Backbone as a ProteinNet text record, in pm:
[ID]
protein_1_A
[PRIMARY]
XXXXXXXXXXXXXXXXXXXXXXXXXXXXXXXXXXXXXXXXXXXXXXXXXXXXXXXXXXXXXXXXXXXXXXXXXXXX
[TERTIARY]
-3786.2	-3745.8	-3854.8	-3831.1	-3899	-3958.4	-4070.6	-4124.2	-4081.1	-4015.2	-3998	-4079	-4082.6	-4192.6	-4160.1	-4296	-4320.2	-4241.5	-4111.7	-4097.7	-4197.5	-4272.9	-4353.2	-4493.9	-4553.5	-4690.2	-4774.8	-4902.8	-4954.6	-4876.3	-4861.7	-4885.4	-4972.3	-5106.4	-5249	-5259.8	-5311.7	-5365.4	-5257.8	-5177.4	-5059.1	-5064.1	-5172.7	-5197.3	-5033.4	-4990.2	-4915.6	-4863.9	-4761.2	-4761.8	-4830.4	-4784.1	-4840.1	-4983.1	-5052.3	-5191.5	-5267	-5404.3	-5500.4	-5563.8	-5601.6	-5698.2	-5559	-5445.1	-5330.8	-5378.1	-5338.4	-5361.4	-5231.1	-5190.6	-5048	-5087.1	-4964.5	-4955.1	-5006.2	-5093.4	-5128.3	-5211.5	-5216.5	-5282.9	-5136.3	-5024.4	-4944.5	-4824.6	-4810.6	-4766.6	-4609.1	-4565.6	-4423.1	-4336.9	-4496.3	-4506.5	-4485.1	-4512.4	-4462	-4624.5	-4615.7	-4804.4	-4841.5	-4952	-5003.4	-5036.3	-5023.3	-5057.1	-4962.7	-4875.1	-4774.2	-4738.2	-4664.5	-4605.4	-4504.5	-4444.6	-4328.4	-4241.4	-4349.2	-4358.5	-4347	-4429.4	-4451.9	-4586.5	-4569.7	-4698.4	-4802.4	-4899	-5046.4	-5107.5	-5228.6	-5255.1	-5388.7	-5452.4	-5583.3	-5640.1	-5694.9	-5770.1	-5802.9	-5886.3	-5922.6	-5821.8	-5710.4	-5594.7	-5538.8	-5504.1	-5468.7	-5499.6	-5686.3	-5743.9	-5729.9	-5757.5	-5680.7	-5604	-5474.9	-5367.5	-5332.5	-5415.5	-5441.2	-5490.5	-5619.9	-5706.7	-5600.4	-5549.5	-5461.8	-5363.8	-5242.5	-5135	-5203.2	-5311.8	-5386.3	-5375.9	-5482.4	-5536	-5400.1	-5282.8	-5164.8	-5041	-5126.9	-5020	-4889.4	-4905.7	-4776.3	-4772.9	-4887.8	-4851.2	-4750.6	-4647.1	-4612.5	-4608.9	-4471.9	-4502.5	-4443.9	-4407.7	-4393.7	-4353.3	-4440.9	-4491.5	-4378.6	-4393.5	-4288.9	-4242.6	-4094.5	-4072.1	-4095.6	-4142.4	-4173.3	-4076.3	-4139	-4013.9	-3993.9	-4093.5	-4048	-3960.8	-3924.4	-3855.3	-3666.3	-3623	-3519.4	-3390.4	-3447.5	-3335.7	-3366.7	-3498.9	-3527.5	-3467.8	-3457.7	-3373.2	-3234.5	-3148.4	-3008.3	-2981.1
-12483.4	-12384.5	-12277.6	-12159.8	-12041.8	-12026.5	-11994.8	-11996.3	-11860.7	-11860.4	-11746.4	-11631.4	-11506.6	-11401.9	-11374.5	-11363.6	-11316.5	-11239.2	-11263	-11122.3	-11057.1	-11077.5	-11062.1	-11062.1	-10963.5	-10903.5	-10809.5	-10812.2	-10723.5	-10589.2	-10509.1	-10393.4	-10258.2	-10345.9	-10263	-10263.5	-10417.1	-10487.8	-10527.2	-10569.4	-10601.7	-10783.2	-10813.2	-10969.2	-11007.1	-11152.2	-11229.3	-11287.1	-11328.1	-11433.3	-11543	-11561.1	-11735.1	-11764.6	-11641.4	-11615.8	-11709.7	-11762.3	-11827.4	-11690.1	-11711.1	-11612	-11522.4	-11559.4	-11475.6	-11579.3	-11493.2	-11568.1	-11554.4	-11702.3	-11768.8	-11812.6	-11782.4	-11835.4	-11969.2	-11983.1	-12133.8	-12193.6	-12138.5	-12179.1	-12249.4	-12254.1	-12291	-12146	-12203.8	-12107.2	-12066.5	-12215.9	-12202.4	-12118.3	-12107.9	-12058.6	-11879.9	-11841.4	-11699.3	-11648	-11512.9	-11425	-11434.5	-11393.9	-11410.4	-11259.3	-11150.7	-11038.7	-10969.9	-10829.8	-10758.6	-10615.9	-10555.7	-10423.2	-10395.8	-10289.5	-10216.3	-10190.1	-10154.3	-10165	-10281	-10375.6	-10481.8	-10611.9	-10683.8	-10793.5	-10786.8	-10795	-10789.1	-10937.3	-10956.4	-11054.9	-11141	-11027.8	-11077.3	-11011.2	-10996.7	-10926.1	-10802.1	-10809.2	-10674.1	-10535.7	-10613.5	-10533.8	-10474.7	-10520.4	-10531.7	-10415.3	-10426.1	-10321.9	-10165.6	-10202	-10089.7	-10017	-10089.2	-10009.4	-9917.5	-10018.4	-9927.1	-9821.9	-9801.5	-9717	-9593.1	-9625.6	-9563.8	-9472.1	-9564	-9502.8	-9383.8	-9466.9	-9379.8	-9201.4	-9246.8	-9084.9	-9041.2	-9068.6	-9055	-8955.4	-8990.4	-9030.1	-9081.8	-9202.1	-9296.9	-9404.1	-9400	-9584.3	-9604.9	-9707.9	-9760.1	-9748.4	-9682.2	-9739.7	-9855.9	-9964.9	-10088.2	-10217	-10301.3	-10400.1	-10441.1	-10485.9	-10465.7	-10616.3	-10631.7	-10798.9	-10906.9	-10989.8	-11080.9	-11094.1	-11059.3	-11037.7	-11229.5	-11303.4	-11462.7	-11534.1	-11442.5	-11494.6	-11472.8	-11601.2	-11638.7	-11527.6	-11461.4	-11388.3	-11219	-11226.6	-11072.5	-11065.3	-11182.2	-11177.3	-11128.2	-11126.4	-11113	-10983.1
11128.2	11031.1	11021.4	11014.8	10973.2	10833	10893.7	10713	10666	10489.2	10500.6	10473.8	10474.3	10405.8	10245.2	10211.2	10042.1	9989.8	9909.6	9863.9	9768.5	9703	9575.6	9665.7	9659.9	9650.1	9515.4	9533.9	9425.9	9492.4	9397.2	9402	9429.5	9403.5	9364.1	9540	9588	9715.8	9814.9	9802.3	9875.5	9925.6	9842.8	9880.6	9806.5	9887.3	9895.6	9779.3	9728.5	9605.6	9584.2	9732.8	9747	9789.7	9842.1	9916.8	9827.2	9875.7	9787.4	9731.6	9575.5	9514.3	9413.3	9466.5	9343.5	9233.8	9105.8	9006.1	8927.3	8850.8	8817.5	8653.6	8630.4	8461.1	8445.2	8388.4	8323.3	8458.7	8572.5	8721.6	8771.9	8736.1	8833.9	8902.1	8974.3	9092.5	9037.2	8995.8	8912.9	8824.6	8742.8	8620.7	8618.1	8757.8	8761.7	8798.1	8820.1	8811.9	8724.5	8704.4	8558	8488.9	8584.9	8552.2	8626.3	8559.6	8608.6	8519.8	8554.6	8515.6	8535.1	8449.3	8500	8622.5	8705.6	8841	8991	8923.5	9014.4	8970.3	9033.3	9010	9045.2	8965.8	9029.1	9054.9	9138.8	9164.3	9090	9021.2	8960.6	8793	8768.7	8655.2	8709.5	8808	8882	8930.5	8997.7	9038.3	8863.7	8758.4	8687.8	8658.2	8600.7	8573.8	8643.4	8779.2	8870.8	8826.4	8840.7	8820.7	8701.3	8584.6	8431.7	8490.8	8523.8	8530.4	8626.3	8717.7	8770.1	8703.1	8630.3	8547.2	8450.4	8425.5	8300.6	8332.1	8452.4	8524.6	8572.9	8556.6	8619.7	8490.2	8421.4	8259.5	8245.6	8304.4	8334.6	8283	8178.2	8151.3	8059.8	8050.7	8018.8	7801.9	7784.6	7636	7566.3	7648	7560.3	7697.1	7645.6	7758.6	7854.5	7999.4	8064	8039.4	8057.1	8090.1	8185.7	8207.4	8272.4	8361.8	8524	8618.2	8679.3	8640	8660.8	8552.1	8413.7	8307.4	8368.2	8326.5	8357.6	8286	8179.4	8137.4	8208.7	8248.8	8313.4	8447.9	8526.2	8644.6	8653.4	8549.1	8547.2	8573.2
[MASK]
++++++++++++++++++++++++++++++++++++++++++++++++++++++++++++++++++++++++++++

């Protein structure tokens, strides 16, 4: 069988979902990313920061927190 490819990468870095060094709700992988946006998932604290710092200088951020794209009712 073929392994399949990631759909879910950071945004910031383009690292993997599943890559070692993503960071996950609670440390499990299950549990969804642990850091994300409007936009897409980030993989760390650092990327996170990034992308703030980004939107910021952009004037794009975000005015009210995005939904959790691993939450079961945001999928629908």
């Amino acid at each position: 069988m073929l392994a399949r490819p990631d759909a879910y990468r950071c945004i910031e870095c383009g690292l993997p979902y599943r890559a070692a060094g993503f960071w996950h709700h609670r440390g499990k992988i299950d549990d969804g990313a642990a850091y994300w946006s409007d936009r897409g998932i980030l993989c760390s604290p650092q990327c996170s920061l990034a992308h703030h710092r980004k939107r910021k200088a952009e004037g794009t951020l975000p005015q009210a927190p995005a939904p959790d794209p691993f939450h079961p009712l945001a999928l629908r």
